[in-house]
Amino acid sequence: MPGLQHTVVIAAPPERVWELIVDVERWPERIPTVDSVERLDDGPLALGSRTKLSQPKLSPAVWTVTELTGGTSYTWESKTAGVTVVASHDVEPHPDGSRLTLALTVSGALAGIGWLMSKSLTRRYVETEAASIKAAAESPSP
């Protein structure tokens, strides 16, 4: 199954990193590869929550939370014709603060060709997301 994983160490406690990755409504302010976010349900991110995410050079996608371990990790997936994308966000303690691991896999009938066409862009977006969360977590809180 095609995919990628990117890990970054963040000089901030896991609780701070978690706050940032689940506050998806504010991603457009913090992550330059996110144009807009629209939550499709109320309340905090939870199992079954749906979020419409728009990113440059990609079609808008609806992401549904399929796994959630509060304070530690969540996984969401987006389905389009012939492709399912699964993205996970994991935060764990690290001697220097936290370790954030972002992972993404693609599957389905059109996953292979889609991955060949989007791998470079996807890698850049995942690395930018991790760097942006790191920068926000290491900055003084407002």
PDB file of C-alpha atoms in Angstrom:
ATOM      1  CA  MET A   1       0.000   0.000   0.000  1.00  0.00           C
ATOM      2  CA  PRO A   2       1.616   3.319  -1.028  1.00  0.00           C
ATOM      3  CA  GLY A   3       2.179   5.895   1.670  1.00  0.00           C
ATOM      4  CA  LEU A   4       4.600   7.820   3.802  1.00  0.00           C
ATOM      5  CA  GLN A   5       5.460   8.674   7.378  1.00  0.00           C
ATOM      6  CA  HIS A   6       7.144  11.747   8.839  1.00  0.00           C
ATOM      7  CA  THR A   7       8.256  12.252  12.448  1.00  0.00           C
ATOM      8  CA  VAL A   8       9.390  15.422  14.189  1.00  0.00           C
ATOM      9  CA  VAL A   9      10.538  16.074  17.766  1.00  0.00           C
ATOM     10  CA  ILE A  10       8.878  19.109  19.334  1.00  0.00           C
ATOM     11  CA  ALA A  11      10.159  21.025  22.366  1.00  0.00           C
ATOM     12  CA  ALA A  12       6.706  21.217  23.947  1.00  0.00           C
ATOM     13  CA  PRO A  13       4.628  18.880  26.108  1.00  0.00           C
ATOM     14  CA  PRO A  14       2.399  16.327  24.366  1.00  0.00           C
ATOM     15  CA  GLU A  15      -0.710  18.116  25.657  1.00  0.00           C
ATOM     16  CA  ARG A  16       0.232  21.279  23.746  1.00  0.00           C
ATOM     17  CA  VAL A  17       0.919  19.369  20.518  1.00  0.00           C
ATOM     18  CA  TRP A  18      -2.374  17.493  20.892  1.00  0.00           C
ATOM     19  CA  GLU A  19      -4.297  20.766  21.315  1.00  0.00           C
ATOM     20  CA  LEU A  20      -2.866  21.996  18.024  1.00  0.00           C
ATOM     21  CA  ILE A  21      -3.498  18.897  15.930  1.00  0.00           C
ATOM     22  CA  VAL A  22      -7.116  18.492  17.020  1.00  0.00           C
ATOM     23  CA  ASP A  23      -7.913  22.203  16.620  1.00  0.00           C
ATOM     24  CA  VAL A  24      -8.438  21.652  12.900  1.00  0.00           C
ATOM     25  CA  GLU A  25     -10.538  24.811  12.517  1.00  0.00           C
ATOM     26  CA  ARG A  26      -7.394  26.871  13.087  1.00  0.00           C
ATOM     27  CA  TRP A  27      -5.177  24.922  10.699  1.00  0.00           C
ATOM     28  CA  PRO A  28      -5.520  27.547   7.928  1.00  0.00           C
ATOM     29  CA  GLU A  29      -3.934  30.086  10.323  1.00  0.00           C
ATOM     30  CA  ARG A  30      -1.083  27.760  11.230  1.00  0.00           C
ATOM     31  CA  ILE A  31      -0.431  25.524   8.233  1.00  0.00           C
ATOM     32  CA  PRO A  32       0.249  27.158   4.848  1.00  0.00           C
ATOM     33  CA  THR A  33      -0.805  24.031   2.945  1.00  0.00           C
ATOM     34  CA  VAL A  34      -4.384  24.330   4.256  1.00  0.00           C
ATOM     35  CA  ASP A  35      -6.630  26.909   2.586  1.00  0.00           C
ATOM     36  CA  SER A  36      -9.842  26.256   4.505  1.00  0.00           C
ATOM     37  CA  VAL A  37     -11.451  23.908   6.997  1.00  0.00           C
ATOM     38  CA  GLU A  38     -15.158  23.383   7.557  1.00  0.00           C
ATOM     39  CA  ARG A  39     -16.272  21.164  10.402  1.00  0.00           C
ATOM     40  CA  LEU A  40     -19.409  19.309   9.349  1.00  0.00           C
ATOM     41  CA  ASP A  41     -20.551  18.606  12.900  1.00  0.00           C
ATOM     42  CA  ASP A  42     -20.430  20.361  16.270  1.00  0.00           C
ATOM     43  CA  GLY A  43     -18.196  19.822  19.269  1.00  0.00           C
ATOM     44  CA  PRO A  44     -14.627  18.636  19.638  1.00  0.00           C
ATOM     45  CA  LEU A  45     -13.064  16.204  17.200  1.00  0.00           C
ATOM     46  CA  ALA A  46     -14.540  12.783  18.017  1.00  0.00           C
ATOM     47  CA  LEU A  47     -15.035   9.361  16.495  1.00  0.00           C
ATOM     48  CA  GLY A  48     -17.190   9.859  13.386  1.00  0.00           C
ATOM     49  CA  SER A  49     -16.494  13.609  13.140  1.00  0.00           C
ATOM     50  CA  ARG A  50     -16.369  14.919   9.586  1.00  0.00           C
ATOM     51  CA  THR A  51     -14.280  17.823   8.326  1.00  0.00           C
ATOM     52  CA  LYS A  52     -14.064  19.324   4.850  1.00  0.00           C
ATOM     53  CA  LEU A  53     -10.476  20.303   4.085  1.00  0.00           C
ATOM     54  CA  SER A  54      -9.344  22.412   1.116  1.00  0.00           C
ATOM     55  CA  GLN A  55      -5.690  22.491   0.107  1.00  0.00           C
ATOM     56  CA  PRO A  56      -3.859  24.111  -2.806  1.00  0.00           C
ATOM     57  CA  LYS A  57      -3.606  21.905  -5.929  1.00  0.00           C
ATOM     58  CA  LEU A  58      -5.992  19.289  -4.452  1.00  0.00           C
ATOM     59  CA  SER A  59      -9.743  18.811  -4.673  1.00  0.00           C
ATOM     60  CA  PRO A  60     -11.585  19.556  -1.416  1.00  0.00           C
ATOM     61  CA  ALA A  61     -11.951  16.375   0.627  1.00  0.00           C
ATOM     62  CA  VAL A  62     -14.188  15.281   3.496  1.00  0.00           C
ATOM     63  CA  TRP A  63     -12.240  13.525   6.238  1.00  0.00           C
ATOM     64  CA  THR A  64     -13.995  11.248   8.755  1.00  0.00           C
ATOM     65  CA  VAL A  65     -12.376  10.325  12.086  1.00  0.00           C
ATOM     66  CA  THR A  66     -12.186   6.516  12.231  1.00  0.00           C
ATOM     67  CA  GLU A  67      -9.979   6.073  15.312  1.00  0.00           C
ATOM     68  CA  LEU A  68      -9.390   8.332  18.285  1.00  0.00           C
ATOM     69  CA  THR A  69      -7.358   7.936  21.453  1.00  0.00           C
ATOM     70  CA  GLY A  70      -7.805  11.223  23.319  1.00  0.00           C
ATOM     71  CA  GLY A  71      -4.582  13.099  23.955  1.00  0.00           C
ATOM     72  CA  THR A  72      -2.545  10.657  21.888  1.00  0.00           C
ATOM     73  CA  SER A  73      -3.747   9.919  18.368  1.00  0.00           C
ATOM     74  CA  TYR A  74      -6.424  10.100  15.751  1.00  0.00           C
ATOM     75  CA  THR A  75      -6.867   8.669  12.301  1.00  0.00           C
ATOM     76  CA  TRP A  76      -9.184   9.967   9.643  1.00  0.00           C
ATOM     77  CA  GLU A  77      -9.969   8.906   6.127  1.00  0.00           C
ATOM     78  CA  SER A  78     -11.162  10.442   2.912  1.00  0.00           C
ATOM     79  CA  LYS A  79     -12.724   8.508   0.041  1.00  0.00           C
ATOM     80  CA  THR A  80     -13.059   9.510  -3.585  1.00  0.00           C
ATOM     81  CA  ALA A  81     -13.764   7.427  -6.662  1.00  0.00           C
ATOM     82  CA  GLY A  82     -11.262   4.595  -6.614  1.00  0.00           C
ATOM     83  CA  VAL A  83      -9.047   5.919  -3.806  1.00  0.00           C
ATOM     84  CA  THR A  84      -9.140   5.874   0.001  1.00  0.00           C
ATOM     85  CA  VAL A  85      -6.617   8.012   1.865  1.00  0.00           C
ATOM     86  CA  VAL A  86      -5.984   7.285   5.559  1.00  0.00           C
ATOM     87  CA  ALA A  87      -4.019   9.820   7.614  1.00  0.00           C
ATOM     88  CA  SER A  88      -2.896   9.361  11.209  1.00  0.00           C
ATOM     89  CA  HIS A  89      -1.646  11.874  13.750  1.00  0.00           C
ATOM     90  CA  ASP A  90       0.230  10.438  16.747  1.00  0.00           C
ATOM     91  CA  VAL A  91       1.703  12.341  19.682  1.00  0.00           C
ATOM     92  CA  GLU A  92       3.903  10.697  22.281  1.00  0.00           C
ATOM     93  CA  PRO A  93       6.200  11.875  25.055  1.00  0.00           C
ATOM     94  CA  HIS A  94       9.860  12.321  24.161  1.00  0.00           C
ATOM     95  CA  PRO A  95      12.830  13.290  26.390  1.00  0.00           C
ATOM     96  CA  ASP A  96      12.934  16.653  24.550  1.00  0.00           C
ATOM     97  CA  GLY A  97       9.154  17.207  24.781  1.00  0.00           C
ATOM     98  CA  SER A  98       7.029  15.331  22.240  1.00  0.00           C
ATOM     99  CA  ARG A  99       7.314  13.255  19.132  1.00  0.00           C
ATOM    100  CA  LEU A 100       4.715  13.907  16.425  1.00  0.00           C
ATOM    101  CA  THR A 101       4.314  11.255  13.738  1.00  0.00           C
ATOM    102  CA  LEU A 102       2.158  11.904  10.711  1.00  0.00           C
ATOM    103  CA  ALA A 103       1.445   8.972   8.413  1.00  0.00           C
ATOM    104  CA  LEU A 104      -0.593   8.577   5.263  1.00  0.00           C
ATOM    105  CA  THR A 105      -1.570   5.567   3.163  1.00  0.00           C
ATOM    106  CA  VAL A 106      -3.569   5.289  -0.034  1.00  0.00           C
ATOM    107  CA  SER A 107      -5.520   2.283  -1.252  1.00  0.00           C
ATOM    108  CA  GLY A 108      -8.103   1.403  -3.851  1.00  0.00           C
ATOM    109  CA  ALA A 109      -8.288   0.662  -7.560  1.00  0.00           C
ATOM    110  CA  LEU A 110      -6.730   3.986  -8.608  1.00  0.00           C
ATOM    111  CA  ALA A 111      -4.315   4.359  -5.686  1.00  0.00           C
ATOM    112  CA  GLY A 112      -1.180   3.371  -7.604  1.00  0.00           C
ATOM    113  CA  ILE A 113      -1.510   5.884 -10.411  1.00  0.00           C
ATOM    114  CA  GLY A 114      -2.835   8.547  -8.040  1.00  0.00           C
ATOM    115  CA  TRP A 115       0.139   8.041  -5.747  1.00  0.00           C
ATOM    116  CA  LEU A 116       2.619   8.342  -8.606  1.00  0.00           C
ATOM    117  CA  MET A 117       1.048  11.672  -9.548  1.00  0.00           C
ATOM    118  CA  SER A 118       0.772  13.100  -6.029  1.00  0.00           C
ATOM    119  CA  LYS A 119       3.600  11.574  -3.952  1.00  0.00           C
ATOM    120  CA  SER A 120       5.933  14.588  -4.109  1.00  0.00           C
ATOM    121  CA  LEU A 121       3.197  17.111  -3.298  1.00  0.00           C
ATOM    122  CA  THR A 122       1.829  14.920  -0.510  1.00  0.00           C
ATOM    123  CA  ARG A 123       5.270  14.496   1.066  1.00  0.00           C
ATOM    124  CA  ARG A 124       5.811  18.269   0.981  1.00  0.00           C
ATOM    125  CA  TYR A 125       2.388  18.899   2.564  1.00  0.00           C
ATOM    126  CA  VAL A 126       2.961  16.353   5.364  1.00  0.00           C
ATOM    127  CA  GLU A 127       6.420  17.766   6.116  1.00  0.00           C
ATOM    128  CA  THR A 128       5.006  21.317   6.114  1.00  0.00           C
ATOM    129  CA  GLU A 129       2.175  20.298   8.448  1.00  0.00           C
ATOM    130  CA  ALA A 130       4.652  18.775  10.913  1.00  0.00           C
ATOM    131  CA  ALA A 131       6.978  21.802  10.761  1.00  0.00           C
ATOM    132  CA  SER A 132       4.035  24.186  11.226  1.00  0.00           C
ATOM    133  CA  ILE A 133       2.696  22.306  14.250  1.00  0.00           C
ATOM    134  CA  LYS A 134       6.231  22.256  15.686  1.00  0.00           C
ATOM    135  CA  ALA A 135       6.594  26.027  15.216  1.00  0.00           C
ATOM    136  CA  ALA A 136       3.196  26.730  16.783  1.00  0.00           C
ATOM    137  CA  ALA A 137       3.811  24.383  19.737  1.00  0.00           C
ATOM    138  CA  GLU A 138       7.228  25.871  20.453  1.00  0.00           C
ATOM    139  CA  SER A 139       5.932  29.465  20.307  1.00  0.00           C
ATOM    140  CA  PRO A 140       4.576  31.123  23.432  1.00  0.00           C
ATOM    141  CA  SER A 141       0.838  30.534  23.784  1.00  0.00           C
ATOM    142  CA  PRO A 142      -1.336  33.602  23.175  1.00  0.00           C
TER     143      PRO A 142
END
